[in-house]
């Protein structure tokens, strides 16, 4: 599938500094920042700096360095936020059925309260 990246999406604007963010961690290829509408006491979004729409796009086209850095940042944020003991959930929504609102790859890190079952029955 060919991916079309919208360079005007909200997270692209966060990456250019056009929209402010509460940064948790920044590296060469990755930015982690607090979600504006937190769903849990800890709600951090991790995004690659490159123009990738969703996880499979990233996994297909990103460099090894970008993929390594992205995954390391997710783990590092979990440690920085002290989540190892209590646990956490990672979510990456994609496309229509995943109900992805912002079309720039992001992984949600959610923690700080019991999060319930992963999905409610339809
Ligand atoms: P998703 O549905 O997976 O695409 O989640 C998008 C998330 O992005 C949602 O939890 C709210 C968050 N969000 C939307 N706009 C902004 C913003 O301007 N700043 C921040 N920090 N988060 C945003």
Short mmCIF file of N, CA and C and ligand atoms in Angstrom, two decimals:
data_model
loop_
_atom_site.label_atom_id
_atom_site.label_comp_id
_atom_site.label_asym_id
_atom_site.label_seq_id
_atom_site.Cartn_x
_atom_site.Cartn_y
_atom_site.Cartn_z
N UNK A 1 0.84 -1.20 0.00
CA UNK A 1 0.00 0.00 0.00
C UNK A 1 0.88 1.25 0.00
N UNK A 2 0.44 2.26 -0.76
CA UNK A 2 1.17 3.55 -0.77
C UNK A 2 0.60 4.44 0.33
N UNK A 3 1.44 5.02 1.11
CA UNK A 3 1.00 5.84 2.23
C UNK A 3 1.09 7.32 1.83
N UNK A 4 0.06 8.08 2.16
CA UNK A 4 0.08 9.51 1.91
C UNK A 4 0.14 10.23 3.23
N UNK A 5 1.24 10.92 3.47
CA UNK A 5 1.44 11.62 4.74
C UNK A 5 0.96 13.06 4.61
N UNK A 6 0.14 13.48 5.56
CA UNK A 6 -0.35 14.87 5.57
C UNK A 6 0.63 15.73 6.40
N UNK A 7 1.43 16.56 5.75
CA UNK A 7 2.44 17.33 6.49
C UNK A 7 1.84 18.41 7.39
N UNK A 8 0.51 18.60 7.31
CA UNK A 8 -0.14 19.62 8.15
C UNK A 8 -0.80 19.00 9.38
N UNK A 9 -0.60 17.72 9.64
CA UNK A 9 -1.25 17.12 10.81
C UNK A 9 -0.68 17.70 12.10
N UNK A 10 -1.42 17.53 13.19
CA UNK A 10 -1.08 18.20 14.45
C UNK A 10 0.32 17.81 14.95
N UNK A 11 0.68 16.55 14.80
CA UNK A 11 1.98 16.13 15.33
C UNK A 11 3.12 16.64 14.45
N UNK A 12 2.86 16.83 13.15
CA UNK A 12 3.88 17.47 12.30
C UNK A 12 4.12 18.89 12.80
N UNK A 13 3.04 19.56 13.22
CA UNK A 13 3.17 20.94 13.72
C UNK A 13 3.87 20.96 15.08
N UNK A 14 3.68 19.92 15.88
CA UNK A 14 4.41 19.82 17.15
C UNK A 14 5.90 19.65 16.85
N UNK A 15 6.22 18.86 15.83
CA UNK A 15 7.63 18.62 15.51
C UNK A 15 8.32 19.88 14.98
N UNK A 16 7.59 20.75 14.29
CA UNK A 16 8.21 21.99 13.81
C UNK A 16 8.22 23.07 14.89
N UNK A 17 7.52 22.84 16.00
CA UNK A 17 7.45 23.83 17.07
C UNK A 17 6.30 24.80 16.92
N UNK A 18 5.51 24.61 15.84
CA UNK A 18 4.35 25.48 15.58
C UNK A 18 3.31 25.35 16.70
N UNK A 19 3.16 24.12 17.24
CA UNK A 19 2.27 23.86 18.37
C UNK A 19 3.14 23.41 19.54
N UNK A 20 2.97 24.01 20.72
CA UNK A 20 3.81 23.63 21.87
C UNK A 20 3.46 22.25 22.41
N UNK A 21 4.39 21.68 23.13
CA UNK A 21 4.12 20.37 23.76
C UNK A 21 4.88 20.28 25.07
N UNK A 22 4.43 19.36 25.92
CA UNK A 22 5.14 19.08 27.18
C UNK A 22 6.05 17.88 26.93
N UNK A 23 7.29 18.17 26.58
CA UNK A 23 8.23 17.11 26.20
C UNK A 23 8.66 16.30 27.42
N UNK A 24 8.67 14.99 27.24
CA UNK A 24 9.17 14.07 28.27
C UNK A 24 10.60 13.64 27.91
N UNK A 25 10.84 13.38 26.64
CA UNK A 25 12.16 12.93 26.18
C UNK A 25 12.27 13.20 24.68
N UNK A 26 13.44 13.70 24.27
CA UNK A 26 13.68 13.93 22.85
C UNK A 26 15.04 13.36 22.47
N UNK A 27 15.08 12.65 21.36
CA UNK A 27 16.34 12.12 20.83
C UNK A 27 16.46 12.54 19.37
N UNK A 28 17.47 12.03 18.70
CA UNK A 28 17.70 12.40 17.30
C UNK A 28 16.48 12.08 16.42
N UNK A 29 15.86 10.93 16.66
CA UNK A 29 14.81 10.47 15.75
C UNK A 29 13.41 10.44 16.37
N UNK A 30 13.29 10.76 17.64
CA UNK A 30 12.04 10.47 18.35
C UNK A 30 11.69 11.57 19.34
N UNK A 31 10.39 11.81 19.52
CA UNK A 31 9.91 12.77 20.53
C UNK A 31 8.83 12.10 21.38
N UNK A 32 8.94 12.27 22.70
CA UNK A 32 7.90 11.78 23.63
C UNK A 32 7.35 12.99 24.37
N UNK A 33 6.02 13.11 24.42
CA UNK A 33 5.38 14.26 25.05
C UNK A 33 4.04 13.84 25.65
N UNK A 34 3.54 14.68 26.56
CA UNK A 34 2.30 14.34 27.27
C UNK A 34 1.08 14.59 26.38
N UNK A 35 0.14 13.63 26.44
CA UNK A 35 -1.12 13.76 25.69
C UNK A 35 -1.92 14.93 26.26
N UNK A 36 -2.52 15.70 25.37
CA UNK A 36 -3.28 16.88 25.80
C UNK A 36 -4.59 16.49 26.50
N UNK A 37 -5.11 15.31 26.17
CA UNK A 37 -6.34 14.80 26.80
C UNK A 37 -6.03 13.48 27.51
N UNK A 38 -5.33 13.54 28.66
CA UNK A 38 -4.87 12.28 29.28
C UNK A 38 -6.01 11.36 29.68
N UNK A 39 -5.86 10.09 29.35
CA UNK A 39 -6.86 9.06 29.67
C UNK A 39 -6.48 8.29 30.93
N UNK A 40 -5.34 8.61 31.49
CA UNK A 40 -4.83 7.93 32.68
C UNK A 40 -3.85 8.89 33.34
N UNK A 41 -3.49 8.65 34.62
CA UNK A 41 -2.55 9.56 35.29
C UNK A 41 -1.24 9.75 34.52
N UNK A 42 -0.77 8.69 33.88
CA UNK A 42 0.37 8.83 32.95
C UNK A 42 -0.15 8.56 31.54
N UNK A 43 0.00 9.53 30.66
CA UNK A 43 -0.40 9.34 29.25
C UNK A 43 0.61 10.11 28.39
N UNK A 44 1.56 9.35 27.88
CA UNK A 44 2.62 9.93 27.06
C UNK A 44 2.48 9.40 25.63
N UNK A 45 2.72 10.27 24.66
CA UNK A 45 2.73 9.88 23.25
C UNK A 45 4.17 9.84 22.77
N UNK A 46 4.54 8.79 22.06
CA UNK A 46 5.87 8.70 21.48
C UNK A 46 5.74 8.70 19.97
N UNK A 47 6.44 9.62 19.30
CA UNK A 47 6.33 9.72 17.84
C UNK A 47 7.72 9.75 17.21
N UNK A 48 7.84 9.15 16.02
CA UNK A 48 9.09 9.32 15.28
C UNK A 48 9.12 10.73 14.67
N UNK A 49 10.30 11.27 14.45
CA UNK A 49 10.39 12.59 13.83
C UNK A 49 10.14 12.52 12.31
N UNK A 50 10.32 11.33 11.75
CA UNK A 50 10.08 11.15 10.32
C UNK A 50 8.60 11.13 9.99
N UNK A 51 8.32 11.28 8.68
CA UNK A 51 6.94 11.40 8.20
C UNK A 51 6.33 10.02 7.95
N UNK A 52 5.88 9.37 9.02
CA UNK A 52 5.26 8.04 8.91
C UNK A 52 3.84 8.10 9.44
N UNK A 53 2.93 7.50 8.68
CA UNK A 53 1.51 7.60 9.01
C UNK A 53 1.14 6.68 10.16
N UNK A 54 1.66 5.46 10.15
CA UNK A 54 1.22 4.45 11.11
C UNK A 54 2.33 3.42 11.29
N UNK A 55 2.08 2.45 12.14
CA UNK A 55 3.15 1.53 12.54
C UNK A 55 3.67 0.70 11.36
N UNK A 56 2.78 0.18 10.53
CA UNK A 56 3.28 -0.66 9.44
C UNK A 56 4.04 0.15 8.40
N UNK A 57 3.64 1.42 8.20
CA UNK A 57 4.39 2.32 7.33
C UNK A 57 5.80 2.50 7.86
N UNK A 58 5.89 2.78 9.14
CA UNK A 58 7.19 2.98 9.81
C UNK A 58 8.05 1.73 9.71
N UNK A 59 7.46 0.59 10.04
CA UNK A 59 8.23 -0.66 10.04
C UNK A 59 8.75 -1.00 8.65
N UNK A 60 8.00 -0.56 7.62
CA UNK A 60 8.40 -0.86 6.24
C UNK A 60 9.45 0.11 5.74
N UNK A 61 9.33 1.40 6.08
CA UNK A 61 10.16 2.41 5.39
C UNK A 61 11.20 3.10 6.27
N UNK A 62 11.09 3.02 7.57
CA UNK A 62 12.06 3.72 8.43
C UNK A 62 13.40 2.98 8.43
N UNK A 63 14.45 3.72 8.74
CA UNK A 63 15.78 3.12 8.83
C UNK A 63 15.88 2.30 10.12
N UNK A 64 16.88 1.43 10.15
CA UNK A 64 17.11 0.65 11.38
C UNK A 64 17.35 1.59 12.56
N UNK A 65 18.08 2.67 12.31
CA UNK A 65 18.40 3.61 13.40
C UNK A 65 17.13 4.26 13.96
N UNK A 66 16.21 4.62 13.08
CA UNK A 66 14.94 5.23 13.54
C UNK A 66 14.11 4.22 14.34
N UNK A 67 14.05 2.99 13.84
CA UNK A 67 13.24 1.97 14.52
C UNK A 67 13.84 1.63 15.88
N UNK A 68 15.15 1.52 15.93
CA UNK A 68 15.81 1.22 17.20
C UNK A 68 15.58 2.36 18.20
N UNK A 69 15.77 3.57 17.74
CA UNK A 69 15.64 4.74 18.61
C UNK A 69 14.21 4.86 19.16
N UNK A 70 13.23 4.67 18.27
CA UNK A 70 11.82 4.77 18.66
C UNK A 70 11.51 3.77 19.78
N UNK A 71 11.93 2.55 19.58
CA UNK A 71 11.64 1.51 20.58
C UNK A 71 12.40 1.74 21.88
N UNK A 72 13.62 2.21 21.77
CA UNK A 72 14.38 2.51 22.98
C UNK A 72 13.72 3.65 23.77
N UNK A 73 13.22 4.65 23.07
CA UNK A 73 12.57 5.77 23.75
C UNK A 73 11.32 5.29 24.49
N UNK A 74 10.54 4.42 23.87
CA UNK A 74 9.35 3.90 24.55
C UNK A 74 9.75 3.26 25.88
N UNK A 75 10.76 2.42 25.83
CA UNK A 75 11.21 1.76 27.05
C UNK A 75 11.79 2.74 28.06
N UNK A 76 12.52 3.70 27.57
CA UNK A 76 13.15 4.69 28.46
C UNK A 76 12.09 5.54 29.16
N UNK A 77 11.05 5.92 28.44
CA UNK A 77 9.98 6.71 29.06
C UNK A 77 9.29 5.88 30.15
N UNK A 78 9.06 4.60 29.88
CA UNK A 78 8.45 3.74 30.91
C UNK A 78 9.31 3.74 32.17
N UNK A 79 10.61 3.66 31.99
CA UNK A 79 11.50 3.67 33.16
C UNK A 79 11.50 5.05 33.82
N UNK A 80 11.59 6.12 33.01
CA UNK A 80 11.62 7.48 33.57
C UNK A 80 10.37 7.79 34.40
N UNK A 81 9.24 7.25 33.95
CA UNK A 81 7.97 7.52 34.64
C UNK A 81 7.74 6.54 35.79
N UNK A 82 8.68 5.60 35.97
CA UNK A 82 8.60 4.65 37.08
C UNK A 82 7.50 3.62 36.93
N UNK A 83 7.29 3.14 35.70
CA UNK A 83 6.13 2.29 35.43
C UNK A 83 6.41 0.80 35.53
N UNK A 84 7.67 0.42 35.73
CA UNK A 84 8.00 -1.02 35.66
C UNK A 84 7.18 -1.81 36.68
N UNK A 85 7.09 -1.30 37.90
CA UNK A 85 6.46 -2.09 38.98
C UNK A 85 4.95 -2.21 38.77
N UNK A 86 4.29 -1.11 38.52
CA UNK A 86 2.83 -1.12 38.42
C UNK A 86 2.30 -1.56 37.08
N UNK A 87 3.14 -1.47 36.07
CA UNK A 87 2.74 -1.87 34.72
C UNK A 87 2.20 -0.71 33.90
N UNK A 88 1.93 -1.00 32.66
CA UNK A 88 1.51 0.03 31.70
C UNK A 88 0.91 -0.65 30.49
N UNK A 89 0.34 0.17 29.60
CA UNK A 89 -0.21 -0.35 28.33
C UNK A 89 0.31 0.51 27.19
N UNK A 90 0.72 -0.15 26.10
CA UNK A 90 1.10 0.54 24.88
C UNK A 90 0.00 0.33 23.84
N UNK A 91 -0.40 1.43 23.18
CA UNK A 91 -1.43 1.34 22.14
C UNK A 91 -0.97 2.16 20.95
N UNK A 92 -1.14 1.61 19.75
CA UNK A 92 -0.91 2.41 18.54
C UNK A 92 -2.10 2.21 17.62
N UNK A 93 -2.93 3.22 17.52
CA UNK A 93 -4.12 3.16 16.68
C UNK A 93 -3.72 3.44 15.23
N UNK A 94 -4.34 2.72 14.31
CA UNK A 94 -4.05 2.93 12.89
C UNK A 94 -5.32 2.87 12.07
N UNK A 95 -5.47 3.88 11.22
CA UNK A 95 -6.53 3.86 10.22
C UNK A 95 -7.94 3.93 10.78
N UNK A 96 -8.88 3.55 9.91
CA UNK A 96 -10.30 3.70 10.24
C UNK A 96 -10.73 2.81 11.39
N UNK A 97 -10.45 1.51 11.26
CA UNK A 97 -10.90 0.60 12.30
C UNK A 97 -10.14 0.79 13.61
N UNK A 98 -8.90 1.27 13.51
CA UNK A 98 -8.12 1.56 14.72
C UNK A 98 -8.51 2.89 15.36
N UNK A 99 -9.38 3.64 14.66
CA UNK A 99 -9.84 4.96 15.12
C UNK A 99 -8.63 5.87 15.44
N UNK A 100 -7.80 6.02 14.41
CA UNK A 100 -6.63 6.90 14.51
C UNK A 100 -7.06 8.32 14.17
N UNK A 101 -6.88 9.23 15.13
CA UNK A 101 -7.31 10.62 14.90
C UNK A 101 -6.20 11.44 14.26
N UNK A 102 -4.98 11.22 14.68
CA UNK A 102 -3.86 12.02 14.14
C UNK A 102 -3.01 11.11 13.24
N UNK A 103 -2.92 11.45 11.93
CA UNK A 103 -2.28 10.54 10.98
C UNK A 103 -0.75 10.67 10.94
N UNK A 104 -0.15 10.61 12.12
CA UNK A 104 1.31 10.52 12.26
C UNK A 104 1.53 9.44 13.32
N UNK A 105 2.34 8.42 13.00
CA UNK A 105 2.52 7.31 13.93
C UNK A 105 2.75 7.79 15.36
N UNK A 106 2.01 7.21 16.29
CA UNK A 106 2.26 7.48 17.70
C UNK A 106 1.92 6.24 18.51
N UNK A 107 2.69 6.04 19.56
CA UNK A 107 2.40 5.00 20.53
C UNK A 107 1.97 5.69 21.82
N UNK A 108 0.80 5.32 22.32
CA UNK A 108 0.34 5.83 23.61
C UNK A 108 0.98 4.97 24.71
N UNK A 109 1.53 5.60 25.73
CA UNK A 109 1.93 4.90 26.95
C UNK A 109 0.94 5.32 28.03
N UNK A 110 0.19 4.34 28.53
CA UNK A 110 -0.85 4.63 29.53
C UNK A 110 -0.54 3.87 30.81
N UNK A 111 -0.69 4.54 31.95
CA UNK A 111 -0.38 3.90 33.24
C UNK A 111 -0.88 4.76 34.38
N UNK A 112 -0.71 4.23 35.60
CA UNK A 112 -1.00 5.01 36.79
C UNK A 112 -2.33 4.67 37.44
N UNK A 113 -3.09 3.77 36.83
CA UNK A 113 -4.33 3.26 37.43
C UNK A 113 -4.63 1.93 36.74
N UNK A 114 -5.45 1.07 37.37
CA UNK A 114 -5.83 -0.16 36.66
C UNK A 114 -6.57 0.21 35.37
N UNK A 115 -6.14 -0.35 34.26
CA UNK A 115 -6.63 0.10 32.96
C UNK A 115 -7.77 -0.75 32.41
N UNK A 116 -8.16 -1.79 33.16
CA UNK A 116 -9.28 -2.60 32.70
C UNK A 116 -8.87 -3.54 31.58
N UNK A 117 -9.86 -4.26 31.06
CA UNK A 117 -9.58 -5.17 29.95
C UNK A 117 -9.19 -4.36 28.72
N UNK A 118 -8.49 -5.02 27.82
CA UNK A 118 -7.96 -4.30 26.66
C UNK A 118 -9.07 -3.73 25.79
N UNK A 119 -10.08 -4.55 25.49
CA UNK A 119 -11.17 -4.10 24.63
C UNK A 119 -12.49 -4.46 25.27
N UNK A 120 -13.49 -3.59 25.08
CA UNK A 120 -14.83 -3.97 25.50
C UNK A 120 -15.43 -4.82 24.40
N UNK A 121 -16.31 -5.74 24.79
CA UNK A 121 -16.96 -6.55 23.76
C UNK A 121 -17.87 -5.67 22.93
N UNK A 122 -17.89 -5.92 21.63
CA UNK A 122 -18.71 -5.09 20.72
C UNK A 122 -20.17 -5.38 20.96
P1 LIG B 1 -5.28 8.66 18.29
O1 LIG B 1 -6.74 8.52 18.44
O2 LIG B 1 -4.56 7.36 18.58
O3 LIG B 1 -4.88 9.23 16.93
O4 LIG B 1 -4.78 9.65 19.42
C1 LIG B 1 -4.45 10.99 19.20
C2 LIG B 1 -4.10 11.56 20.54
O5 LIG B 1 -3.48 12.81 20.32
C3 LIG B 1 -5.27 11.81 21.49
O6 LIG B 1 -5.09 11.02 22.67
C4 LIG B 1 -5.20 13.29 21.83
C5 LIG B 1 -3.81 13.69 21.38
N1 LIG B 1 -3.69 15.06 20.88
C6 LIG B 1 -4.44 15.61 19.91
N2 LIG B 1 -4.04 16.87 19.67
C7 LIG B 1 -2.99 17.10 20.51
C8 LIG B 1 -2.14 18.22 20.73
O7 LIG B 1 -2.24 19.28 20.09
N3 LIG B 1 -1.18 18.08 21.69
C9 LIG B 1 -1.02 16.91 22.40
N4 LIG B 1 -0.04 16.90 23.32
N5 LIG B 1 -1.80 15.84 22.21
C10 LIG B 1 -2.77 15.94 21.26
#
